[in-house]
Coordinates of C-alpha atoms in Angstrom, one line a residue:
M12 CA -54.2 -1.8 -7.0
T13 CA -53.1 -0.6 -3.6
H14 CA -54.5 2.9 -4.3
F15 CA -57.8 1.3 -5.5
F16 CA -58.2 -0.7 -2.3
T17 CA -57.3 2.4 -0.2
R18 CA -60.0 4.4 -1.9
L19 CA -62.4 1.4 -1.5
I20 CA -61.7 1.1 2.2
G21 CA -62.1 4.8 2.7
F22 CA -65.4 5.1 0.9
T23 CA -66.7 2.0 2.7
A24 CA -65.7 3.4 6.1
L25 CA -67.3 6.7 5.3
G26 CA -70.5 5.0 3.9
V27 CA -70.8 2.6 6.9
A28 CA -70.2 5.4 9.4
I29 CA -72.9 7.5 7.9
A30 CA -75.4 4.6 7.6
M31 CA -74.9 3.7 11.3
A32 CA -75.1 7.3 12.5
R33 CA -78.0 9.7 12.8
P34 CA -78.5 11.7 9.6
A35 CA -76.5 14.9 9.5
I36 CA -79.0 17.8 9.7
A37 CA -78.5 20.6 7.2
T38 CA -78.0 23.7 9.3
P39 CA -76.3 26.2 7.0
P40 CA -74.6 29.1 8.7
T41 CA -76.7 32.3 9.2
S42 CA -73.9 34.8 9.6
P43 CA -74.0 37.7 7.1
A44 CA -70.4 37.0 6.4
W45 CA -71.4 33.6 5.0
E46 CA -72.2 33.0 1.3
S47 CA -73.3 29.5 0.3
A48 CA -71.9 27.6 -2.7
D49 CA -72.7 24.3 -4.4
C50 CA -70.3 21.8 -2.9
S51 CA -69.8 20.2 -6.3
T52 CA -68.0 23.4 -7.4
F53 CA -65.4 22.6 -4.8
G54 CA -65.0 19.1 -6.1
L55 CA -66.9 17.2 -3.4
N56 CA -68.8 14.1 -4.4
A57 CA -72.5 13.7 -3.8
L58 CA -72.1 11.8 -0.5
Q59 CA -69.8 14.5 1.0
S60 CA -71.9 17.3 -0.4
A61 CA -75.0 15.9 1.4
M62 CA -73.3 16.2 4.7
S63 CA -71.4 19.4 4.2
D64 CA -71.9 23.2 4.1
C65 CA -69.8 24.8 1.4
G66 CA -69.3 28.5 0.8
Y67 CA -67.3 31.6 1.4
V68 CA -66.7 33.7 4.5
T69 CA -66.1 37.4 3.8
V70 CA -63.2 38.7 5.9
P71 CA -61.3 42.0 6.0
E72 CA -58.3 42.2 3.7
R73 CA -56.6 43.6 6.8
H74 CA -58.1 42.5 10.1
S75 CA -56.7 45.7 11.7
Q76 CA -59.0 47.6 9.3
P77 CA -62.4 45.9 9.7
D78 CA -64.1 48.6 7.7
G79 CA -61.6 48.4 4.8
P80 CA -61.6 46.3 1.7
T81 CA -62.7 42.6 2.0
I82 CA -61.8 39.3 0.4
Q83 CA -63.4 35.8 0.7
V84 CA -62.0 32.5 1.9
A85 CA -63.5 29.3 0.7
V86 CA -64.8 26.9 3.4
V87 CA -66.1 23.4 3.7
R88 CA -67.7 22.4 6.9
T89 CA -68.4 18.6 7.0
R90 CA -71.0 18.0 9.8
S91 CA -70.5 15.3 12.4
I92 CA -72.2 11.9 11.9
G93 CA -72.0 11.1 15.6
N94 CA -75.1 10.8 17.9
N95 CA -73.7 13.3 20.4
P96 CA -70.9 15.3 18.7
A97 CA -68.7 17.7 20.6
P98 CA -69.6 21.4 20.1
D99 CA -66.0 22.3 19.1
P100 CA -65.0 21.4 15.5
L101 CA -61.6 20.4 14.2
F102 CA -60.1 22.9 11.7
I103 CA -57.6 21.1 9.4
E104 CA -55.1 23.2 7.5
N105 CA -52.7 22.2 4.7
G106 CA -49.3 23.5 3.9
G107 CA -47.4 24.8 0.9
P108 CA -47.6 27.6 1.5
G109 CA -50.0 27.9 -1.3
S110 CA -51.6 24.4 -1.3
T111 CA -55.3 24.1 -1.2
T112 CA -56.7 22.6 2.0
I113 CA -60.1 21.8 0.5
K114 CA -58.7 19.8 -2.4
T115 CA -56.1 18.0 -0.3
F116 CA -58.2 17.1 2.7
A117 CA -61.9 17.5 2.0
V118 CA -61.8 16.1 -1.6
D119 CA -58.8 13.7 -1.7
I120 CA -58.2 12.5 1.9
L121 CA -61.6 12.5 3.6
P122 CA -63.1 9.8 1.3
N123 CA -59.9 7.7 1.3
L124 CA -58.4 7.8 4.8
P125 CA -60.6 5.9 7.4
V126 CA -59.3 8.0 10.3
L127 CA -61.1 11.1 9.1
P128 CA -64.6 9.5 8.9
A129 CA -63.8 8.2 12.4
L130 CA -63.1 11.8 13.5
L131 CA -66.5 12.8 12.2
Q132 CA -68.1 10.6 14.8
A133 CA -66.8 13.0 17.4
R134 CA -67.1 16.5 15.9
D135 CA -67.5 18.6 12.7
L136 CA -64.5 19.0 10.4
V137 CA -63.7 22.4 8.9
F138 CA -61.4 23.0 5.9
V139 CA -60.4 26.5 4.9
D140 CA -58.6 27.4 1.7
Q141 CA -56.2 30.0 3.0
R142 CA -56.4 33.5 1.4
G143 CA -55.1 33.6 -2.1
T144 CA -55.2 29.8 -2.5
G145 CA -57.5 27.1 -3.9
H146 CA -61.1 28.3 -4.2
S147 CA -60.6 31.5 -2.2
R148 CA -61.2 34.8 -3.8
P149 CA -58.9 36.2 -5.1
F150 CA -56.9 33.2 -6.2
F151 CA -53.2 34.2 -6.7
N152 CA -52.4 32.2 -9.8
C153 CA -49.5 32.6 -12.3
P154 CA -50.9 32.3 -15.8
E155 CA -47.3 32.9 -16.9
K156 CA -46.5 29.3 -15.8
T157 CA -49.1 27.9 -18.2
E158 CA -47.7 30.1 -21.0
H159 CA -44.2 28.9 -20.2
N160 CA -45.3 25.2 -20.3
I161 CA -46.9 25.7 -23.7
A162 CA -43.8 27.5 -25.1
V163 CA -41.7 24.6 -23.8
A164 CA -44.0 22.1 -25.4
R165 CA -43.7 24.0 -28.7
D166 CA -39.9 23.9 -28.3
E167 CA -39.9 27.7 -28.4
I168 CA -37.9 28.1 -25.1
A169 CA -35.8 25.9 -22.8
P170 CA -37.5 24.2 -19.8
T171 CA -34.9 26.0 -17.6
D172 CA -36.0 29.4 -18.7
T173 CA -37.1 31.4 -15.6
Q174 CA -38.6 34.5 -17.2
W175 CA -42.1 33.4 -16.3
M176 CA -41.1 33.6 -12.6
V177 CA -39.9 37.1 -13.0
A178 CA -43.1 38.1 -14.8
C179 CA -45.3 36.5 -12.2
R180 CA -43.4 38.2 -9.4
D181 CA -43.8 41.6 -11.1
G182 CA -47.4 40.8 -11.6
L183 CA -48.1 40.4 -7.9
R184 CA -45.8 42.7 -6.0
P185 CA -46.7 46.3 -5.0
G186 CA -45.6 49.3 -6.9
F187 CA -46.2 47.8 -10.4
A188 CA -49.0 48.2 -12.9
H189 CA -50.1 44.7 -12.4
R190 CA -53.3 42.6 -12.3
S191 CA -53.5 42.6 -8.5
L192 CA -53.5 46.4 -8.0
A193 CA -55.7 46.8 -11.1
A194 CA -58.3 44.6 -9.2
G195 CA -57.8 46.7 -6.1
I196 CA -56.0 43.9 -4.3
N197 CA -53.1 44.4 -1.9
P198 CA -50.7 41.5 -2.1
N199 CA -49.1 42.6 1.2
A200 CA -52.3 41.5 3.0
F201 CA -51.7 37.9 2.0
N202 CA -49.5 36.7 4.9
T203 CA -49.6 34.4 7.9
I204 CA -50.9 37.0 10.4
E205 CA -54.0 37.6 8.3
N206 CA -54.3 33.9 7.6
A207 CA -54.5 33.2 11.3
A208 CA -57.1 35.8 11.9
D209 CA -59.1 34.3 9.1
I210 CA -59.4 31.0 11.0
Y211 CA -61.0 32.8 13.9
A212 CA -63.3 34.7 11.5
V213 CA -64.4 31.5 9.9
A214 CA -65.1 29.9 13.3
E215 CA -67.2 32.8 14.4
A216 CA -69.1 32.9 11.0
L217 CA -69.9 29.2 11.5
G218 CA -71.2 29.9 15.0
Y219 CA -68.6 28.1 17.0
D220 CA -67.6 29.3 20.5
Q221 CA -64.6 27.0 20.6
F222 CA -62.5 25.1 18.0
N223 CA -59.5 22.8 17.7
Y224 CA -56.7 23.2 15.1
Y225 CA -54.6 20.7 13.2
G226 CA -51.9 21.9 10.8
V227 CA -49.3 20.1 8.7
S228 CA -46.2 21.6 7.0
Y229 CA -46.9 25.4 6.6
G230 CA -50.0 24.7 8.5
T231 CA -47.9 24.2 11.6
L232 CA -46.4 27.7 11.1
L233 CA -49.9 29.0 10.6
G234 CA -50.9 27.2 13.8
Q235 CA -48.3 29.1 15.8
Y236 CA -49.8 32.3 14.7
V237 CA -53.3 31.0 15.5
L238 CA -51.9 30.3 19.0
E239 CA -50.4 33.8 19.2
Q240 CA -53.8 35.4 18.5
A241 CA -55.7 33.2 21.0
E242 CA -56.7 36.1 23.2
E243 CA -57.6 38.5 20.4
H244 CA -60.8 37.0 19.1
T245 CA -64.3 36.0 20.2
A246 CA -64.0 32.4 19.2
Q247 CA -61.7 30.4 21.6
L248 CA -58.9 28.1 20.6
R249 CA -59.4 24.9 22.6
S250 CA -56.4 22.9 21.4
A251 CA -53.8 22.7 18.6
I252 CA -51.9 19.9 16.9
L253 CA -48.8 20.9 15.0
D254 CA -47.8 18.0 12.8
G255 CA -44.0 18.4 12.1
V256 CA -43.3 21.9 13.3
V257 CA -42.0 24.6 11.1
T258 CA -40.4 27.1 13.5
T259 CA -41.0 30.8 13.2
N260 CA -37.3 31.8 13.2
I261 CA -36.3 30.4 9.8
D262 CA -37.4 30.9 6.2
F263 CA -38.3 27.3 5.6
N264 CA -38.9 27.8 1.9
L265 CA -35.3 29.1 1.5
A266 CA -34.0 26.5 3.9
A267 CA -35.6 23.7 1.8
T268 CA -33.4 24.6 -1.2
Y269 CA -30.3 24.4 0.9
T270 CA -31.4 21.2 2.5
L271 CA -32.0 19.6 -0.9
S272 CA -28.7 20.9 -2.3
G273 CA -26.8 19.5 0.8
A274 CA -28.5 16.1 0.5
L275 CA -27.4 15.9 -3.1
R276 CA -23.8 16.9 -2.4
N277 CA -23.6 14.2 0.4
L278 CA -25.1 11.6 -2.0
F279 CA -22.6 12.5 -4.8
A280 CA -19.7 12.5 -2.4
A281 CA -20.6 9.1 -1.0
C282 CA -21.0 7.7 -4.5
A283 CA -17.7 9.0 -5.6
A284 CA -16.0 7.3 -2.6
D285 CA -17.6 4.0 -3.6
A286 CA -15.9 2.2 -6.5
Q287 CA -19.0 0.4 -7.8
C288 CA -21.3 3.5 -7.5
N289 CA -18.6 5.8 -9.0

């Protein structure tokens, strides 16, 4: 019931905001790097689709090699509904790493969280699926996981069997006859340095001179690389919000496993010391 009312409030806030604002004028990007897509293929509803530009921005696989191979990152730009919007949009980036920004923020959160429609009064919102994730091309998926789940459901292997992880790793890392190299893709190019350069490339393809950045979880680590590259690109970074900073001097994916293990050990030790819990 709570989830229903949250969605209702979000949709109502978005609908009222649009009704009270000037209509969002459809001005698709004109950059040759831009390829338009139907917003419904990204999961946006009809209301969002009417006020958004959806598509792909072609970027170098390696930004240091602008004439080399290219990939595409999926982008949703939801246009401001304000009467006098600021010229600099807010880029919103999700974490993971590996999570899809478009699904999380544009599809799930924008219609359900009143603060985002409120932000649309002030400026455009831009959502980029980081390279290798979500709707971006290529999408680094592990079909081995699906095969593992099917085998578990058939009681053919144990749920704890990890061979699918090994197979997925060998299917993505360089030096192996795997699907990525067969497709001409270099997995080493899918890193935070290139992700950060993609943000600037998207801003430039959309025609923005300046932009603001918001990142959460891994998006905060990405944001620090965006900050690091601020002097290297045509588009200018105006401001950045890092929501719960992941520092650059730790492997936070590895640290998360140690943190979880430590928390469980503390819990079990405390329980063992309590007669009723024990």
